[in-house]
CSV table of C-alpha atoms and ligand atoms in Angstrom, one decimal:
chain,number,residue,atom,x,y,z
A,1,MET,CA,12.4,25.1,4.6
A,2,LYS,CA,10.1,23.4,2.1
A,3,ILE,CA,10.0,19.6,1.8
A,4,LEU,CA,8.3,17.5,-0.8
A,5,VAL,CA,7.1,14.2,0.6
A,6,THR,CA,6.2,11.6,-2.0
A,7,GLY,CA,3.6,9.0,-1.0
A,8,GLY,CA,2.6,11.2,1.9
A,9,ALA,CA,-1.0,9.9,1.9
A,10,GLY,CA,0.2,6.4,2.7
A,11,PHE,CA,0.9,4.7,6.0
A,12,ILE,CA,4.5,5.9,6.8
A,13,GLY,CA,4.6,9.0,4.6
A,14,SER,CA,1.5,10.4,6.3
A,15,HIS,CA,2.9,9.7,9.8
A,16,TYR,CA,6.0,11.6,8.8
A,17,THR,CA,4.0,14.5,7.4
A,18,ARG,CA,1.7,14.7,10.4
A,19,THR,CA,4.7,14.7,12.7
A,20,LEU,CA,6.4,17.5,10.7
A,21,LEU,CA,3.2,19.6,10.7
A,22,ASP,CA,2.8,19.0,14.4
A,23,GLY,CA,6.4,20.4,15.0
A,24,GLY,CA,7.7,17.0,16.1
A,25,TYR,CA,11.1,17.4,14.4
A,26,PRO,CA,13.4,19.9,16.1
A,27,GLY,CA,14.6,22.6,13.7
A,28,TYR,CA,11.8,21.8,11.2
A,29,GLU,CA,8.9,23.3,13.2
A,30,ASP,CA,8.3,25.9,10.4
A,31,ALA,CA,8.8,23.5,7.5
A,32,HIS,CA,6.2,23.7,4.6
A,33,VAL,CA,5.3,20.3,3.3
A,34,THR,CA,4.1,19.4,-0.2
A,35,VAL,CA,2.7,15.9,-0.4
A,36,LEU,CA,2.7,14.3,-3.8
A,37,ASP,CA,0.7,11.2,-4.0
A,38,LYS,CA,-1.0,9.3,-6.8
A,39,MET,CA,-3.7,8.1,-4.5
A,40,THR,CA,-3.6,4.4,-5.4
A,41,TYR,CA,-5.8,2.1,-3.3
A,42,ALA,CA,-3.2,2.7,-0.5
A,43,GLY,CA,-3.4,6.5,-0.5
A,44,ASN,CA,-6.0,8.0,1.8
A,45,ARG,CA,-6.5,11.8,2.0
A,46,ASP,CA,-8.0,11.2,5.5
A,47,ASN,CA,-4.5,10.3,6.7
A,48,LEU,CA,-3.6,14.0,6.5
A,49,PRO,CA,-5.2,17.1,8.0
A,50,ALA,CA,-8.0,18.4,5.8
A,51,ALA,CA,-6.4,21.8,5.8
A,52,HIS,CA,-3.2,23.1,7.3
A,53,GLU,CA,-1.4,26.4,6.6
A,54,ARG,CA,1.9,24.5,6.0
A,55,LEU,CA,0.5,21.7,3.9
A,56,THR,CA,0.0,21.6,0.1
A,57,PHE,CA,-1.5,18.4,-1.3
A,58,VAL,CA,-0.9,17.5,-4.9
A,59,GLN,CA,-2.4,14.4,-6.5
A,60,GLY,CA,0.1,13.1,-9.0
A,61,ASP,CA,2.4,10.4,-10.1
A,62,VAL,CA,6.2,10.2,-9.4
A,63,CYS,CA,6.5,8.8,-13.0
A,64,ASP,CA,5.3,12.2,-14.4
A,65,LEU,CA,8.4,14.1,-15.2
A,66,ASP,CA,6.6,17.3,-16.4
A,67,LEU,CA,4.6,17.5,-13.2
A,68,LEU,CA,7.8,17.1,-11.1
A,69,LEU,CA,9.7,19.7,-13.1
A,70,ASP,CA,6.8,22.1,-12.5
A,71,LEU,CA,6.4,21.2,-8.8
A,72,LEU,CA,9.9,20.8,-7.4
A,73,PRO,CA,11.4,24.3,-7.8
A,74,GLY,CA,11.4,26.1,-4.5
A,75,HIS,CA,11.8,22.9,-2.5
A,76,ASP,CA,14.8,22.4,-0.3
A,77,ALA,CA,14.5,18.6,0.2
A,78,VAL,CA,12.6,15.5,-1.0
A,79,VAL,CA,11.7,12.5,1.2
A,80,HIS,CA,10.7,9.7,-1.1
A,81,PHE,CA,8.2,7.2,0.4
A,82,ALA,CA,6.0,6.6,-2.7
A,83,ALA,CA,6.0,3.0,-3.7
A,84,GLU,CA,3.9,0.0,-4.4
A,85,SER,CA,4.5,-1.7,-1.0
A,86,HIS,CA,2.6,-5.0,-0.6
A,87,VAL,CA,4.6,-8.1,-1.3
A,88,ASP,CA,1.6,-10.3,-2.0
A,89,ARG,CA,0.4,-7.9,-4.8
A,90,SER,CA,3.9,-8.0,-6.3
A,91,VAL,CA,3.7,-11.8,-6.4
A,92,ALA,CA,0.3,-11.6,-8.2
A,93,SER,CA,1.4,-8.8,-10.6
A,94,ALA,CA,4.7,-7.1,-10.6
A,95,ALA,CA,4.4,-4.5,-13.4
A,96,ASP,CA,3.2,-1.6,-11.2
A,97,PHE,CA,6.1,-2.3,-8.8
A,98,VAL,CA,8.6,-1.8,-11.6
A,99,LEU,CA,6.9,1.2,-13.0
A,100,THR,CA,6.5,3.1,-9.7
A,101,ASN,CA,9.4,1.8,-7.6
A,102,VAL,CA,12.0,1.7,-10.2
A,103,GLY,CA,10.8,4.1,-13.0
A,104,GLY,CA,9.2,6.5,-10.5
A,105,THR,CA,12.4,6.7,-8.4
A,106,GLN,CA,14.5,7.4,-11.5
A,107,THR,CA,12.1,10.0,-12.8
A,108,LEU,CA,12.0,11.7,-9.4
A,109,LEU,CA,15.8,11.8,-9.1
A,110,GLU,CA,16.1,13.1,-12.6
A,111,ALA,CA,13.7,15.9,-11.8
A,112,CYS,CA,15.6,16.6,-8.5
A,113,LEU,CA,18.8,16.8,-10.5
A,114,ARG,CA,17.4,19.2,-13.1
A,115,THR,CA,15.8,21.5,-10.5
A,116,GLY,CA,18.7,21.5,-8.1
A,117,ILE,CA,17.2,19.9,-5.0
A,118,ALA,CA,19.7,20.2,-2.2
A,119,ARG,CA,18.9,17.0,-0.2
A,120,ILE,CA,17.1,13.8,-0.7
A,121,VAL,CA,16.2,10.7,1.4
A,122,HIS,CA,15.2,7.6,-0.5
A,123,VAL,CA,13.2,5.3,1.8
A,124,SER,CA,13.9,1.7,1.2
A,125,THR,CA,13.5,-1.6,3.0
A,126,ASP,CA,15.4,-4.5,4.7
A,127,GLU,CA,13.8,-6.8,2.2
A,128,VAL,CA,16.4,-5.8,-0.4
A,129,TYR,CA,18.9,-8.1,1.4
A,130,GLY,CA,16.9,-11.3,0.9
A,131,THR,CA,16.7,-13.7,3.8
A,132,ILE,CA,19.2,-14.5,6.6
A,133,ASP,CA,19.2,-17.6,8.8
A,134,GLU,CA,21.4,-16.2,11.5
A,135,GLY,CA,23.2,-13.0,12.3
A,136,SER,CA,22.2,-9.6,11.0
A,137,TRP,CA,22.7,-7.6,7.8
A,138,THR,CA,25.1,-4.6,7.8
A,139,GLU,CA,24.7,-2.0,5.0
A,140,GLN,CA,27.6,-3.7,3.2
A,141,TRP,CA,25.6,-6.9,2.7
A,142,PRO,CA,25.0,-7.9,-1.0
A,143,LEU,CA,21.5,-7.3,-2.3
A,144,ARG,CA,19.7,-10.6,-2.9
A,145,PRO,CA,16.0,-9.6,-3.1
A,146,ASN,CA,13.6,-12.5,-3.5
A,147,SER,CA,10.1,-11.0,-4.1
A,148,PRO,CA,9.3,-8.8,-7.1
A,149,TYR,CA,8.6,-6.0,-4.5
A,150,ALA,CA,12.0,-6.4,-2.9
A,151,ALA,CA,13.7,-6.6,-6.3
A,152,SER,CA,12.0,-3.4,-7.4
A,153,LYS,CA,13.1,-1.6,-4.2
A,154,ALA,CA,16.7,-3.0,-4.6
A,155,SER,CA,16.7,-1.7,-8.2
A,156,ALA,CA,15.5,1.7,-6.9
A,157,ASP,CA,18.3,1.8,-4.3
A,158,LEU,CA,20.9,1.1,-7.1
A,159,ILE,CA,19.4,3.9,-9.3
A,160,ALA,CA,19.5,6.2,-6.3
A,161,ARG,CA,23.1,5.4,-5.6
A,162,SER,CA,24.0,6.0,-9.2
A,163,TYR,CA,22.5,9.5,-9.1
A,164,TRP,CA,24.7,10.3,-6.1
A,165,ARG,CA,27.8,8.7,-7.6
A,166,THR,CA,27.4,10.0,-11.2
A,167,HIS,CA,25.7,13.3,-10.7
A,168,GLY,CA,26.6,14.1,-7.1
A,169,LEU,CA,23.1,14.4,-5.8
A,170,ASP,CA,23.1,14.8,-2.0
A,171,LEU,CA,21.2,11.6,-1.3
A,172,SER,CA,21.0,9.0,1.5
A,173,ILE,CA,19.1,5.7,1.6
A,174,THR,CA,17.3,4.2,4.6
A,175,ARG,CA,16.5,0.5,4.8
A,176,CYS,CA,13.9,-0.2,7.5
A,177,SER,CA,12.4,-3.3,9.0
A,178,ASN,CA,8.6,-4.1,9.2
A,179,ASN,CA,6.6,-1.1,10.5
A,180,TYR,CA,3.4,-1.2,12.5
A,181,GLY,CA,1.2,1.5,13.9
A,182,PRO,CA,-2.1,3.4,13.2
A,183,TYR,CA,-3.2,4.2,9.7
A,184,GLN,CA,-1.6,1.1,8.2
A,185,HIS,CA,-3.6,-0.4,5.3
A,186,PRO,CA,-5.6,-3.5,6.4
A,187,GLU,CA,-3.9,-5.6,3.8
A,188,LYS,CA,-0.8,-5.8,5.9
A,189,LEU,CA,-0.3,-8.5,8.6
A,190,ILE,CA,-1.0,-6.7,11.9
A,191,PRO,CA,-4.0,-4.5,10.7
A,192,LEU,CA,-5.4,-7.4,8.7
A,193,PHE,CA,-5.4,-9.7,11.7
A,194,VAL,CA,-6.7,-7.0,14.1
A,195,THR,CA,-9.5,-6.0,11.8
A,196,ASN,CA,-10.5,-9.6,11.0
A,197,LEU,CA,-10.7,-10.2,14.7
A,198,LEU,CA,-12.9,-7.1,15.1
A,199,GLU,CA,-15.1,-8.4,12.3
A,200,GLY,CA,-15.1,-12.0,13.6
A,201,THR,CA,-13.5,-13.4,10.4
A,202,PRO,CA,-10.6,-15.9,10.3
A,203,LEU,CA,-6.9,-14.9,10.5
A,204,PRO,CA,-5.1,-16.4,7.4
A,205,LEU,CA,-1.7,-17.4,8.8
A,206,TYR,CA,0.9,-18.3,6.1
A,207,GLY,CA,2.4,-21.8,6.3
A,208,ASP,CA,3.7,-22.8,9.7
A,209,GLY,CA,3.9,-19.1,10.9
A,210,ARG,CA,7.6,-19.5,11.7
A,211,ASN,CA,8.8,-16.6,9.5
A,212,ILE,CA,10.6,-14.0,11.5
A,213,ARG,CA,10.4,-10.2,11.0
A,214,GLU,CA,11.8,-7.4,13.0
A,215,TRP,CA,9.1,-5.0,14.1
A,216,LEU,CA,9.4,-1.2,14.5
A,217,HIS,CA,6.8,1.4,15.4
A,218,VAL,CA,6.2,3.8,12.5
A,219,ASP,CA,7.1,6.7,14.8
A,220,ASP,CA,10.6,5.3,15.3
A,221,HIS,CA,11.0,4.8,11.6
A,222,CYS,CA,10.0,8.3,10.7
A,223,ARG,CA,12.3,9.8,13.4
A,224,ALA,CA,15.2,7.8,11.8
A,225,VAL,CA,14.3,9.1,8.3
A,226,GLN,CA,14.3,12.7,9.8
A,227,LEU,CA,17.7,12.1,11.4
A,228,VAL,CA,19.1,10.9,8.1
A,229,LEU,CA,17.5,13.8,6.3
A,230,ALA,CA,19.1,16.3,8.7
A,231,GLY,CA,22.5,14.6,9.3
A,232,GLY,CA,23.0,11.6,7.1
A,233,ARG,CA,26.0,11.5,4.7
A,234,ALA,CA,25.5,11.6,0.9
A,235,GLY,CA,25.8,8.3,-0.9
A,236,GLU,CA,25.4,6.3,2.4
A,237,VAL,CA,22.8,3.7,3.3
A,238,TYR,CA,21.4,3.5,6.9
A,239,ASN,CA,19.7,0.4,8.2
A,240,VAL,CA,16.8,1.1,10.6
A,241,GLY,CA,15.9,-1.9,12.7
A,242,GLY,CA,13.7,-2.5,15.7
A,243,GLY,CA,15.9,-5.2,17.3
A,244,ASN,CA,12.5,-6.8,18.0
A,245,GLU,CA,12.3,-10.2,16.2
A,246,GLN,CA,9.0,-12.0,16.3
A,247,THR,CA,7.7,-15.0,14.4
A,248,ASN,CA,4.3,-14.5,12.7
A,249,ARG,CA,3.0,-17.0,15.3
A,250,ASP,CA,4.2,-14.8,18.1
A,251,ILE,CA,2.5,-11.8,16.5
A,252,THR,CA,-0.7,-13.8,16.1
A,253,GLU,CA,-0.5,-14.9,19.7
A,254,ARG,CA,-0.1,-11.4,21.0
A,255,LEU,CA,-3.0,-10.1,18.8
A,256,LEU,CA,-5.3,-12.9,19.9
A,257,GLY,CA,-4.5,-12.0,23.5
A,258,LEU,CA,-5.1,-8.3,23.0
A,259,CYS,CA,-8.5,-9.0,21.3
A,260,ASP,CA,-9.6,-11.6,23.8
A,261,ALA,CA,-9.7,-14.3,21.1
A,262,ASP,CA,-8.0,-17.8,20.7
A,263,TRP,CA,-6.4,-20.0,18.1
A,264,SER,CA,-9.8,-21.2,16.9
A,265,GLN,CA,-9.9,-18.0,14.9
A,266,VAL,CA,-6.7,-18.9,12.9
A,267,ARG,CA,-6.7,-20.6,9.5
A,268,HIS,CA,-3.4,-21.9,8.2
A,269,VAL,CA,-3.2,-21.1,4.5
A,270,ALA,CA,-0.7,-22.1,1.8
A,271,ASP,CA,2.6,-20.3,2.3
A,272,ARG,CA,3.4,-17.2,0.3
A,273,LYS,CA,5.5,-18.1,-2.8
A,274,GLY,CA,9.2,-17.5,-2.1
A,275,HIS,CA,8.5,-16.5,1.5
A,276,ASP,CA,11.6,-15.2,3.1
A,277,LEU,CA,12.3,-16.9,6.4
A,278,ARG,CA,14.0,-14.3,8.5
A,279,TYR,CA,15.0,-10.6,8.3
A,280,SER,CA,17.5,-9.0,10.8
A,281,LEU,CA,19.3,-5.7,10.5
A,282,ASP,CA,22.5,-4.5,12.1
A,283,GLU,CA,21.7,-0.9,12.8
A,284,SER,CA,24.8,0.1,14.6
A,285,LYS,CA,25.7,2.6,11.9
A,286,ILE,CA,22.7,4.9,12.4
A,287,ARG,CA,23.0,4.5,16.2
A,288,ASP,CA,26.7,5.5,16.2
A,289,GLU,CA,26.6,8.2,13.5
A,290,LEU,CA,23.2,9.9,14.2
A,291,GLY,CA,22.3,8.9,17.7
A,292,TYR,CA,19.3,6.9,16.7
A,293,ALA,CA,17.5,4.5,19.1
A,294,PRO,CA,14.0,3.2,18.9
A,295,ARG,CA,11.7,4.6,21.7
A,296,VAL,CA,8.4,2.7,21.4
A,297,ASP,CA,8.3,-0.4,23.5
A,298,PHE,CA,6.8,-3.2,21.3
A,299,ALA,CA,4.2,-4.5,23.8
A,300,ARG,CA,3.0,-0.9,24.5
A,301,GLY,CA,3.1,0.1,20.8
A,302,LEU,CA,1.2,-3.0,19.7
A,303,ALA,CA,-1.5,-2.5,22.4
A,304,GLU,CA,-1.9,1.1,21.3
A,305,THR,CA,-2.2,0.1,17.7
A,306,VAL,CA,-4.9,-2.5,18.4
A,307,ALA,CA,-6.7,0.2,20.4
A,308,TRP,CA,-6.5,2.6,17.5
A,309,TYR,CA,-8.1,0.1,15.1
A,310,GLN,CA,-10.8,-0.6,17.7
A,311,ASP,CA,-11.5,3.1,18.0
A,312,ASN,CA,-11.4,3.9,14.3
A,313,PRO,CA,-13.6,1.4,12.4
A,314,TYR,CA,-14.8,4.0,10.0
A,315,TRP,CA,-11.1,4.3,8.7
A,316,TRP,CA,-10.3,0.6,8.2
A,317,LYS,CA,-13.8,-0.4,7.0
A,318,ALA,CA,-13.6,2.2,4.3
A,319,ALA,CA,-10.1,1.1,3.3
A,320,LYS,CA,-11.2,-2.6,3.2
A,321,ASP,CA,-14.2,-1.6,1.1
A,322,ARG,CA,-12.1,0.5,-1.3
A,323,THR,CA,-9.7,-2.3,-1.8
A,324,ALA,CA,-12.4,-4.9,-2.4
A,325,ARG,CA,-13.9,-2.6,-5.0
A,326,THR,CA,-10.5,-2.1,-6.7
A,327,ALA,CA,-9.8,-5.8,-6.7
A,328,ARG,CA,-13.1,-6.5,-8.5
A,329,THR,CA,-12.5,-4.0,-11.3
B,401,LIG,P1,1.8,2.5,1.5
B,401,LIG,O1,1.4,1.5,0.5
B,401,LIG,O2,0.9,2.6,2.8
B,401,LIG,O3,1.8,4.0,0.9
B,401,LIG,C1,2.4,4.2,-0.4
B,401,LIG,C2,1.9,5.6,-0.9
B,401,LIG,O4,2.5,5.8,-2.1
B,401,LIG,C3,0.4,5.6,-1.1
B,401,LIG,O5,-0.2,6.8,-0.5
B,401,LIG,C4,0.2,5.6,-2.6
B,401,LIG,O6,-0.9,6.2,-3.1
B,401,LIG,C5,1.5,6.3,-3.0
B,401,LIG,N1,1.9,6.0,-4.4
B,401,LIG,C6,2.0,4.7,-5.0
B,401,LIG,N2,2.4,4.8,-6.2
B,401,LIG,C7,2.6,6.1,-6.5
B,401,LIG,C8,3.1,6.9,-7.6
B,401,LIG,N3,3.4,6.3,-8.7
B,401,LIG,N4,3.2,8.2,-7.5
B,401,LIG,C9,2.9,8.9,-6.3
B,401,LIG,N5,2.5,8.2,-5.2
B,401,LIG,C10,2.3,6.9,-5.3
B,401,LIG,O7,3.3,2.2,1.9
B,401,LIG,P2,4.1,2.4,3.3
B,401,LIG,O8,3.9,1.2,4.1
B,401,LIG,O9,3.7,3.7,3.9
B,401,LIG,O10,5.6,2.5,2.8
B,401,LIG,C11,6.2,3.7,2.4
B,401,LIG,C12,7.6,3.4,2.0
B,401,LIG,O11,8.3,2.8,3.0
B,401,LIG,C13,7.7,2.5,0.8
B,401,LIG,O12,8.8,3.0,-0.1
B,401,LIG,C14,8.1,1.2,1.4
B,401,LIG,O13,8.9,0.4,0.5
B,401,LIG,C15,8.9,1.6,2.6
B,401,LIG,N6,9.0,0.7,3.7
B,401,LIG,C16,7.8,0.2,4.2
B,401,LIG,C17,7.9,-0.7,5.3
B,401,LIG,C18,6.6,-1.2,6.0
B,401,LIG,O14,6.7,-2.0,6.9
B,401,LIG,N7,5.4,-0.7,5.6
B,401,LIG,C19,9.1,-1.0,5.9
B,401,LIG,C20,10.3,-0.5,5.3
B,401,LIG,C21,10.2,0.3,4.2
């Protein structure tokens, strides 16, 4: 078994890759993994083992058809994580989101089609559904994405579905809620707040902090992706939720408590443009069909995540430094 993982040097893709290499997915203990990653500001080679007999690392772009046609033959499956992933960046400048998330997905699927890849999982997000005041989204819900990031992911989902429907690619789509865990880039809410607390700098809380997200540990998300890879049906979408809804204020409160700090550290800043109020997934399909259930208790997972950032300042300081340098150039 040989699997190509796009975006495998990022937060979630690297967790999936490390777990595969550690033999964490039954039946895939011998799988060889090729990581294809462009190494944008979000990619970090330190997220993966420096050397491993079952790992091949390739720096490259999912928009590069020639590279993909060269690389893909011999692979049995593709798990597609690569994306521009930060909503704020998409609000500031959306072009790269369309290029990578839409164009890159189409290019990858075209290459999969031409090289006869047997199985594909396209990793998407709950943000494609928009915002929901009450109740939860099933997979049948219409796509009403609000940010350029979410719109680019929704577009990619439709392209992916079309490659299944038109060409018969054996492809499934996952739509997951907000992830947290170690190795998440410090531009995202939880690592940003934890690392700011560790540095003694203010926590910029958007608006009134009442926006609600459903939080899931990265390990649970990756296990769901693996279940879908191994047993998901072609052409189907699987929601992956945590069932753990928290306002941004709740998250802030928990992080302040875990870091022995108080609300004097918090600065209320102008709300994100078009900020979705609430996300909530109905995940009964993946539970019923594939036996999925999240395992990581939120309080425990969050405490362990905070401890990881406390123990690994070299990792997040380098990431913050790299991002600051990129932002200046
Ligand atoms: P990330 O930003 O940490 O990692 C993205 C990776 O993709 C990076 O390593 C980057 O270098 C790579 N990449 C970017 N453009 C590329 C290109 N053109 N070619 C090849 N590689 C490229 O993102 P993440 O948080 O790990 O998210 C991974 C996937 O999961 C994304 O598709 C995202 O939409 C989805 N997702 C994320 C969350 C979340 O909470 N983080 C939730 C649901 C779904």
